Coordinates of C-alpha atoms in Angstrom, one line a residue:
X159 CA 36.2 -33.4 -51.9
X160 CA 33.0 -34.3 -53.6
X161 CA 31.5 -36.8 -51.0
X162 CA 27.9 -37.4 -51.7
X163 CA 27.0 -38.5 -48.4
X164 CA 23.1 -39.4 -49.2
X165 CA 23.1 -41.5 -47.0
X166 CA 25.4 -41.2 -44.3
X167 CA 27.9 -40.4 -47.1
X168 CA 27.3 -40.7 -50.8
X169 CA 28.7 -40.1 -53.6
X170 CA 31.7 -38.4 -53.8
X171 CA 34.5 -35.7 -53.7
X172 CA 37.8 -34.8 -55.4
X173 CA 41.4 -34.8 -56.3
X174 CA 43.1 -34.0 -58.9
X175 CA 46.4 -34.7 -61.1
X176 CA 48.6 -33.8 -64.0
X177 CA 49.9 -35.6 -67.3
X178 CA 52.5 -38.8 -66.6
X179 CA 56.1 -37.8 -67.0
X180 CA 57.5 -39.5 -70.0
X181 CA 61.5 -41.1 -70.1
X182 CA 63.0 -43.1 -67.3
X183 CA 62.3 -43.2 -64.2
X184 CA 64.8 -41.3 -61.6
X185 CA 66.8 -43.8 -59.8
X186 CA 66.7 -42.3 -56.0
X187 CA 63.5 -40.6 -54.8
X188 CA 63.0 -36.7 -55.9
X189 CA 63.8 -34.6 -53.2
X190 CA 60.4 -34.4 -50.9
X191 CA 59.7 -38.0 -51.9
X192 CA 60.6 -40.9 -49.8
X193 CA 61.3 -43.9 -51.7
X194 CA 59.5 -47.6 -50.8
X195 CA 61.7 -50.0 -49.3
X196 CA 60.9 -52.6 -46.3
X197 CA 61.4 -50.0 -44.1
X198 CA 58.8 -47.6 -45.4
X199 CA 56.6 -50.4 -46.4
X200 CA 56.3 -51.4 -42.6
X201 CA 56.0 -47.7 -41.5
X202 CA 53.1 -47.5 -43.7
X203 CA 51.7 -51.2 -42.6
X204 CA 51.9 -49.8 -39.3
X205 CA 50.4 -46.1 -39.6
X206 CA 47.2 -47.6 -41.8
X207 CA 46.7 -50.4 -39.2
X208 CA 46.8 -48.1 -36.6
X209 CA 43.9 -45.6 -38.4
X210 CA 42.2 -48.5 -38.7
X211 CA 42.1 -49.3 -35.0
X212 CA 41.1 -45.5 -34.1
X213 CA 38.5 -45.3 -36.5
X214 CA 37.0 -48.8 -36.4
X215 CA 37.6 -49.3 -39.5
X216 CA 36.6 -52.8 -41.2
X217 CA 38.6 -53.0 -43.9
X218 CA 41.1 -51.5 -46.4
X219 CA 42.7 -51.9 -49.8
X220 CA 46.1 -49.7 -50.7
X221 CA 47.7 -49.3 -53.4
X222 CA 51.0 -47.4 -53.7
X223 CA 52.7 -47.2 -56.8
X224 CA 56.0 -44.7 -57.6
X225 CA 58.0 -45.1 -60.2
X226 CA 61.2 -46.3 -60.3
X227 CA 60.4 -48.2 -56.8
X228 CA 58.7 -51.3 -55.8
X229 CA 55.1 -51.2 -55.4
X230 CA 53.1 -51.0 -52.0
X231 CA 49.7 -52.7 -52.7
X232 CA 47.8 -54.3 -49.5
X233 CA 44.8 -55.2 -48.0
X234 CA 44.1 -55.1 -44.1
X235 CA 40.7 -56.4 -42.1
X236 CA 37.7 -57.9 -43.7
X237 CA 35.7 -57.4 -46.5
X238 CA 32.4 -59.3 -44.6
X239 CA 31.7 -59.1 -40.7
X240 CA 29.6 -61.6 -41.5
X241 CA 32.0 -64.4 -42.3
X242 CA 35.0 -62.8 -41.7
X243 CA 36.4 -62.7 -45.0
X244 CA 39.6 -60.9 -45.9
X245 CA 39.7 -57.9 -47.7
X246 CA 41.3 -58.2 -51.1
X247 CA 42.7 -55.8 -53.3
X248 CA 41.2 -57.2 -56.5
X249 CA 37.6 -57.1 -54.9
X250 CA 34.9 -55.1 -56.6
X251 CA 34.0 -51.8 -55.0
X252 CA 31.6 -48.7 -55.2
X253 CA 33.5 -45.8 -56.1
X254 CA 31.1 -43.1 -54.8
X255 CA 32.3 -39.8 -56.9
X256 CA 35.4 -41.0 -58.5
X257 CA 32.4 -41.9 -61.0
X258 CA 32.0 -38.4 -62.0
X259 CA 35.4 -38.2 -63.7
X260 CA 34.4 -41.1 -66.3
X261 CA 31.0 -39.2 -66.9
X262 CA 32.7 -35.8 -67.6
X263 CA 35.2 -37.7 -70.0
X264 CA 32.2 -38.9 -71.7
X265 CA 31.2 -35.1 -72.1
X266 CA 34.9 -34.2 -72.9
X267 CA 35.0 -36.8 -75.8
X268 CA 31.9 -35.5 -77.3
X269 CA 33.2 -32.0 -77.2
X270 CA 35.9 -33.4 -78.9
X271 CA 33.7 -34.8 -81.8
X272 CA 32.2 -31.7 -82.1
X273 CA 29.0 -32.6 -80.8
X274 CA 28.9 -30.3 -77.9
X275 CA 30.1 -27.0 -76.7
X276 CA 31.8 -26.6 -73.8
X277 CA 30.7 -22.9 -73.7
X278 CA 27.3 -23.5 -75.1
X279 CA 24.1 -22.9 -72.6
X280 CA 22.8 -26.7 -71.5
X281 CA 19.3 -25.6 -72.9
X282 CA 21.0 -26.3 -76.3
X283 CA 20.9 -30.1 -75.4
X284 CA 18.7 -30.6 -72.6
X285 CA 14.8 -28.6 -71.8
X286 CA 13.8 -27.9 -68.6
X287 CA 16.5 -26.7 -66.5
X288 CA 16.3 -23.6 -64.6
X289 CA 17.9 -21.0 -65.7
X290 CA 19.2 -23.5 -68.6
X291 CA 20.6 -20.9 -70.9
X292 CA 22.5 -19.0 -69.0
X293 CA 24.1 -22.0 -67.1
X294 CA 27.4 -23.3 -69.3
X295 CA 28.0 -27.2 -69.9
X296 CA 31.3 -26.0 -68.3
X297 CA 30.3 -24.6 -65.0
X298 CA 28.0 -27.9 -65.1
X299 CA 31.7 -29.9 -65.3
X300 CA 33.4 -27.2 -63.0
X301 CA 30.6 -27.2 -60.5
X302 CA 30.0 -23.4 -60.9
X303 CA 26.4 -23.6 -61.6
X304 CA 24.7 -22.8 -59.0
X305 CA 22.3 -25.3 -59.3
X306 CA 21.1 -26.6 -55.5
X307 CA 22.2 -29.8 -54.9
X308 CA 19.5 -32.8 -54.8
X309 CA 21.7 -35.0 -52.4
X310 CA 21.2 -31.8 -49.6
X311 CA 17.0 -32.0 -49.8
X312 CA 15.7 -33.4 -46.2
X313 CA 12.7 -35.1 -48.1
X314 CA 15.4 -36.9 -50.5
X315 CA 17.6 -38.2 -48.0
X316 CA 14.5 -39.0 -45.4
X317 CA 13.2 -41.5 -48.7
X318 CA 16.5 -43.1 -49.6
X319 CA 17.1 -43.8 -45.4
X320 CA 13.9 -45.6 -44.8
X321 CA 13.9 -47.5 -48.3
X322 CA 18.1 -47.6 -49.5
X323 CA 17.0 -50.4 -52.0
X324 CA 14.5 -48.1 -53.9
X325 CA 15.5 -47.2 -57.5
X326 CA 15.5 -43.7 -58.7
X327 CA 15.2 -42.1 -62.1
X328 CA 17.6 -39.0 -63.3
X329 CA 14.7 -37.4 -64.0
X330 CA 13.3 -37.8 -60.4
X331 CA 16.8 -37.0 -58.7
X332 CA 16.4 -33.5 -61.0
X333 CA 12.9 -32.7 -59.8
X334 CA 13.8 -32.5 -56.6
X335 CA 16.6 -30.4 -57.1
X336 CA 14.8 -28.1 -59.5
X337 CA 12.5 -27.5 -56.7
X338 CA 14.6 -25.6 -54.2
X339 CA 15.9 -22.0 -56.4
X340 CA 19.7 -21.4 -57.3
X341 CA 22.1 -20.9 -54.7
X342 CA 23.5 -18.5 -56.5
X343 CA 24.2 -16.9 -60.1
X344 CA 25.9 -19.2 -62.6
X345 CA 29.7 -19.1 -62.7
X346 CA 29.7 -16.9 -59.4
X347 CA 31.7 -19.2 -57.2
X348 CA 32.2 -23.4 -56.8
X349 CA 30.0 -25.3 -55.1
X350 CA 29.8 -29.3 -55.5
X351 CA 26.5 -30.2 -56.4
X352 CA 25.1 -34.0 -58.2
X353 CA 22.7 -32.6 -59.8
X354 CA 25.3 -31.2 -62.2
X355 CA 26.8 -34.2 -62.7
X356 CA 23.4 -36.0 -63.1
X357 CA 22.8 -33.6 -66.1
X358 CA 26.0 -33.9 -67.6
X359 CA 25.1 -37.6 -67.7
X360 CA 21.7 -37.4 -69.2
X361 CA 23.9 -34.9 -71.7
X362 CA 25.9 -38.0 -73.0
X363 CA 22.9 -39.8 -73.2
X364 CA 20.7 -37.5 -75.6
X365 CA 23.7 -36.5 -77.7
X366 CA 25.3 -39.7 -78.3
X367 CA 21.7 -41.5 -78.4
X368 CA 22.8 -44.4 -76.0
X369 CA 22.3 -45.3 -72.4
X370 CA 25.2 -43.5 -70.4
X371 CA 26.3 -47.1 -69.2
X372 CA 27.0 -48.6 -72.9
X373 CA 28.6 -45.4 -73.7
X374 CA 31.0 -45.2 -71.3
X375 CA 31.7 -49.1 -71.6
X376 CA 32.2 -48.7 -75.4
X377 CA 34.3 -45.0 -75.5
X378 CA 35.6 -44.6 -71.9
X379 CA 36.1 -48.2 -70.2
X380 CA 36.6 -50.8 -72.8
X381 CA 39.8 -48.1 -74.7
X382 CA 41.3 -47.7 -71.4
X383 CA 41.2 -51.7 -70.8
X384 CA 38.9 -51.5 -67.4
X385 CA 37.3 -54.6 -67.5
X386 CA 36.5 -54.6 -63.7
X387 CA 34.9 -51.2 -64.0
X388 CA 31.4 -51.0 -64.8
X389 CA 28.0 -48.4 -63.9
X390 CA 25.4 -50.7 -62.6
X391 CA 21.9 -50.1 -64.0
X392 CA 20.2 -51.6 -60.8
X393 CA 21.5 -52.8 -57.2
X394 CA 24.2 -55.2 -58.7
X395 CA 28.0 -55.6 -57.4
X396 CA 30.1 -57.8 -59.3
X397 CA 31.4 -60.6 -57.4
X398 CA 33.9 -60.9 -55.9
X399 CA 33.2 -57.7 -54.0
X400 CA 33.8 -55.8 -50.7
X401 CA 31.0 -55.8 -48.4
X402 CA 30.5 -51.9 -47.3
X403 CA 29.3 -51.2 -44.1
X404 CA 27.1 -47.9 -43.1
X405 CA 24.9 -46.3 -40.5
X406 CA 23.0 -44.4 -42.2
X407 CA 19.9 -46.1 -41.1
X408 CA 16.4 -44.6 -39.0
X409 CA 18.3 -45.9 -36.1
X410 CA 21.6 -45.1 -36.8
X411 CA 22.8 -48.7 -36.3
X412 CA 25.8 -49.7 -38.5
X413 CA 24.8 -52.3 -41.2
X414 CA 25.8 -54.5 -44.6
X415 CA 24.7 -51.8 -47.4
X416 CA 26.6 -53.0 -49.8
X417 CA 23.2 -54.3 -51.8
X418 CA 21.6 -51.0 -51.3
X419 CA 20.9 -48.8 -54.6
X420 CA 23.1 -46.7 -55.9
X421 CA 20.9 -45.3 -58.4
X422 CA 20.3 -42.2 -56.3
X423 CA 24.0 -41.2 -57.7
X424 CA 23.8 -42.6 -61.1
X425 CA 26.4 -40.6 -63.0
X426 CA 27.4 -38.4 -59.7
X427 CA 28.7 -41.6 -57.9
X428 CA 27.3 -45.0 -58.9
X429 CA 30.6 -46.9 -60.6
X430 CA 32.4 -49.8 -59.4
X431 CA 35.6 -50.7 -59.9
X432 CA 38.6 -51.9 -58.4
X433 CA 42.2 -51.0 -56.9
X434 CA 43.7 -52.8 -60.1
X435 CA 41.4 -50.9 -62.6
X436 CA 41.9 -47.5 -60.5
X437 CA 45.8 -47.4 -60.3
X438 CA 45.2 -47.8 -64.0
X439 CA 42.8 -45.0 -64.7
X440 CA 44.0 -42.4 -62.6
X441 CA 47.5 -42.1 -65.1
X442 CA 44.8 -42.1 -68.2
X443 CA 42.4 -39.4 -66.4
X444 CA 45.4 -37.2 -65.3
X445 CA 47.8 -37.5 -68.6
X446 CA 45.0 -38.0 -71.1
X447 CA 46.3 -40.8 -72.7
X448 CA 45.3 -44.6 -73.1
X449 CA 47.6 -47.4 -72.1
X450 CA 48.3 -48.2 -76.1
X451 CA 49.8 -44.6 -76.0
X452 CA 46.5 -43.2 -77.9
X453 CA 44.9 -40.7 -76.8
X454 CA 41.3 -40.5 -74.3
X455 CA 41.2 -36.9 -75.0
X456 CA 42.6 -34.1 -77.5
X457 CA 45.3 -32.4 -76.2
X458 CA 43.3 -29.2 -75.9
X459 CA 40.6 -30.4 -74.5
X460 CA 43.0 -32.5 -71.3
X461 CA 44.3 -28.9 -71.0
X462 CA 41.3 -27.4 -70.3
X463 CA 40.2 -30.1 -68.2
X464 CA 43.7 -29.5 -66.0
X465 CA 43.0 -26.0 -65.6
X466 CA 42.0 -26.0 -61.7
X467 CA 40.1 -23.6 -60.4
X468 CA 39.8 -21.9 -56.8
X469 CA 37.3 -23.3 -54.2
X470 CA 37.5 -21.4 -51.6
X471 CA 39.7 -23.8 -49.5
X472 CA 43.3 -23.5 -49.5
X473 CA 45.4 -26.3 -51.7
X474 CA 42.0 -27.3 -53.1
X475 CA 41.2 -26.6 -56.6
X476 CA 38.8 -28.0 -59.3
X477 CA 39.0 -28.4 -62.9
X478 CA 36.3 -30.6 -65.1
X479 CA 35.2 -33.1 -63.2
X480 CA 38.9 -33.6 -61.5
X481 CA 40.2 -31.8 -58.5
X482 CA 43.6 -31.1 -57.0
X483 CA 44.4 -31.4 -53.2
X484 CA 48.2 -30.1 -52.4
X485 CA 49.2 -31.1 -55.6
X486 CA 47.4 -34.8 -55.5
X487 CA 45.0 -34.6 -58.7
X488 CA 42.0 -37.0 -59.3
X489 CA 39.1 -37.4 -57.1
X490 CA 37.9 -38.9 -54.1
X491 CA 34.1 -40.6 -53.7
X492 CA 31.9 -41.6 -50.8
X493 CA 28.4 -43.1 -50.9
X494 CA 27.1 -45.1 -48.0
X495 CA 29.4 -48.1 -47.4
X496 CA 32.1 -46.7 -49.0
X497 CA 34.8 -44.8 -49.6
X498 CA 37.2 -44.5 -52.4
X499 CA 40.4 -41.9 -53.2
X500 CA 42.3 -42.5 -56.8
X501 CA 44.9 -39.4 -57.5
X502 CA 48.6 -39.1 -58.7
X503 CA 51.0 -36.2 -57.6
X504 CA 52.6 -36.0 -60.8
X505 CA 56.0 -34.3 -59.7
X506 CA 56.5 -37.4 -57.3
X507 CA 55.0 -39.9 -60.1
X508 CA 53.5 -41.3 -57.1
X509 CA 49.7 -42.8 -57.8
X510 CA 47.9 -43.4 -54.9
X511 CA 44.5 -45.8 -54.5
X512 CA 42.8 -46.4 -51.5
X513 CA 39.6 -48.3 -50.8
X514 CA 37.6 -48.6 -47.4
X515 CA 34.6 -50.4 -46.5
X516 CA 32.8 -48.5 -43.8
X517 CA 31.6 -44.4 -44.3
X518 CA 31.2 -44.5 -40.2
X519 CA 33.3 -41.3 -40.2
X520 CA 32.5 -40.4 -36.3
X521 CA 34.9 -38.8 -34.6
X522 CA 37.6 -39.5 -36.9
X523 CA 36.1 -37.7 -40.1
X524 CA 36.3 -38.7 -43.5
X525 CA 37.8 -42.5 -43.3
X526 CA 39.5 -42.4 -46.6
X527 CA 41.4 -38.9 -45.8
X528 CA 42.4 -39.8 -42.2
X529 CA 44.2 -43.4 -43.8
X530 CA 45.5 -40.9 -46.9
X531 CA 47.3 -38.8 -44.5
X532 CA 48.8 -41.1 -42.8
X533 CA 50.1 -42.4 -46.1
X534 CA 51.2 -38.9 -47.6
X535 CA 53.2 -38.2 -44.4
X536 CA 55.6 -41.3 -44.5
X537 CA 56.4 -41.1 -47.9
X538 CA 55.6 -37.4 -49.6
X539 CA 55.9 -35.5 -46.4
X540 CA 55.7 -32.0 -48.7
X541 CA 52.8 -33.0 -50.0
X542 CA 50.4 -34.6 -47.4
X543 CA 47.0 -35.2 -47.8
X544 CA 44.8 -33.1 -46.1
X545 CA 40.8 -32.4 -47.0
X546 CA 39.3 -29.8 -45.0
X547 CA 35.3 -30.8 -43.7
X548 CA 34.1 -27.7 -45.3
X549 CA 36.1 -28.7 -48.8
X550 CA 33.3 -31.3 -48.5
X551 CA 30.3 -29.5 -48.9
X552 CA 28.2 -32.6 -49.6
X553 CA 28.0 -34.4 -46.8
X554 CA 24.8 -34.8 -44.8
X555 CA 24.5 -35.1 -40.6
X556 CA 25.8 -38.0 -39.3
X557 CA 23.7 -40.4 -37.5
X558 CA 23.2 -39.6 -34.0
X559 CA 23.9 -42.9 -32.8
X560 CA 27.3 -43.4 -32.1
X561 CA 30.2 -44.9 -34.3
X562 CA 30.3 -48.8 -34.8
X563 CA 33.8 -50.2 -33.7
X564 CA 35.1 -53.3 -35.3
X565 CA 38.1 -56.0 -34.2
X566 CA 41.7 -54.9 -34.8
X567 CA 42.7 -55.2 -38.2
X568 CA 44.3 -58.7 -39.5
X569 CA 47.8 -58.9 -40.7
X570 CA 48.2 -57.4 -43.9
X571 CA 47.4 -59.2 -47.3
X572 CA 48.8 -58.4 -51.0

């Protein structure tokens, strides 16, 4: 849910989750939930390798973690056609629209401070939106405002695919977007849009009085001890990283875009991070609590957060900035390169990571649900991932050309 797809794919999507469970963990697998032993653990080598192979997939990072059981965390292919590097779990990544649940926590902790109003019209903070004061800083989170999406303007993505490395301002990314009229009437229905999320960031910004990357390093990523996680301010990856590969190019040939500019996403989709860092946030996004036992958010305001909201696809629903897919809750992100899914199911106390380098959906759709299904069947068959197209409103055309294959994936690596 949420994929930005500027480029072939961008930014973005969504999951969702629920507080941890507290006390032991159950010694046998909850009914519904199948337990990791070698058994499993080669099913699951065996199902991702074979998505892989279908989809042309370059490379992929997994992590599987349930409590009570041994962990599943591997890496298959390459992370570099180039030199044919493996792909490694603790490689840096672009998170496409995962990035949008650290931004709206960002928001969440200033509501929390009493600095802004969840309720309150975004005209109170920010001039020059549209319709600013009828449209809530919650429908901004619970993407409800209407507001056309900037990532969906032919112009915008016709300028990012003939210059990817060109840097864009917020303020730019919102002119364009403020061009086009409302889709429709504030709080009316859901419809995933950036351009809320790019306000929401310039929101933390004038109210806190620093740039959104130093407050989200100081309040968001430094408490919850993510030091592989970071929001660029240029073209920067931090090394080591994962090459991502994309086709979102004039001639739809399939290339290395992992040095192209995220800025175009800033606080829709922009992050990097990790499989390590991820598996770590996703319990601290979904329970509201740090890994001291301290709390990222009142418990209130994680409350409201929770409180998903229909979409209009079945087993989908979205909260503030988090989504839940058949009980899965978190979020998923794509941006071109990449794609990214971090959620737990909570009644399993499953937490599930995935990273792939390639948004070359083709045939086989979105990369990172197709290997996420495969997953979710093995080993929580009642709850199986499963992200409808049109649950994914932000995508734009594929490339005509056709999808780039890529050698059979290696033998997997922790």
């Amino acid at each position: 849910m949420g994929r930005y797809r500027t480029p072939t794919v961008v930014a973005a999507a969504s999951l969702l989750l629920t507080a941890l469970c507290a006390g032991q963990a159950p010694a046998t697998a909850p009914p519904g939930r199948v337990g990791i032993d070698d058994v499993i653990a080669e099913k699951l080598d065996d199902a991702i390798t074979a998505a892989m192979r279908e989809a042309g997939i370059p490379g992929v990072g997994v992590g599987l973690w349930i409590d009570g059981d041994e962990a599943y965390v591997r890496s298959f292919g390459t992370s570099d056609k180039t030199t044919g590097a493996p792909l490694k779990t603790d490689m840096h990544t672009r998170i496409g629209s995962v990035t949008k649940t650290f931004t709206i926590t960002g928001v969440l902790q200033l509501v929390d401070d009493g600095k802004v109003r969840l309720d309150a019209p975004i005209s109170t903070y920010l001039d020059g939106v549209p319709g600013g004061g009828r449209i809530t800083v919650r429908q901004l989170a619970e993407m409800r405002s209407g507001l056309y999406d900037y990532t969906q303007d032919p112009r915008m993505l016709a300028a990012y695919q003939a210059d990817p490395y060109r840097a864009w301002k917020p303020q730019e990314l919102l002119d364009i977007a403020f061009r086009h009229p409302a889709n429709f009437p504030p709080g009316a229905r859901w419809e995933y849009s950036n351009t809320n999320t790019v306000l929401l960031g310039l929101l933390v910004e004038k109210v806190s009085g620093q740039p959104l990357h130093t407050y989200l390093e100081q309040n968001v990523l430094q408490p919850a001890d993510l030091a592989a996680t970071s929001l660029p301010t240029g073209a920067e990856i931090t090394s080591p990283y994962v090459h991502g590969y994309s086709n979102f190019t004039p001639d739809g040939a399939t290339v290395d875009a992992s040095r192209w500019n995220p800025s175009w996403a800033w606080s829709a989709g922009a992050m990097i991070s990790t499989v390590d860092d991820l598996r770590s946030w996703v319990p601290t996004l979904v329970g509201g609590r740090l890994p001291d036992g301290g709390r990222m958010l009142e418990p209130g305001t994680q409350a409201q957060r929770l409180r998903m909201l229909p979409t209009g696809h079945p087993d989908v629903g979205y909260g503030l900035g988090i989504a839940s897919i058949d009980g899965w809750i978190g979020h998923n992100g794509e941006l071109p390169g990449y794609e990214t899914i971090a959620v737990r199911l909570p009644q399993d106390r499953a937490t599930l990571v995935i990273v792939i380098n390639s948004d070359v959906d083709g045939k086989a759709g979105s990369l990172s649900s197709l290997v996420a299904n495969r997953i979710t069947r093995i080993v929580t068959p009642q709850h199986v991932w499963s992200l409808p197209a049109a649950a994914q409103p932000n995508a734009v055309p594929e490339p005509s050309a056709p999808p780039a294959t890529s050698p059979p994936p290696a033998s997997p690596s922790q």
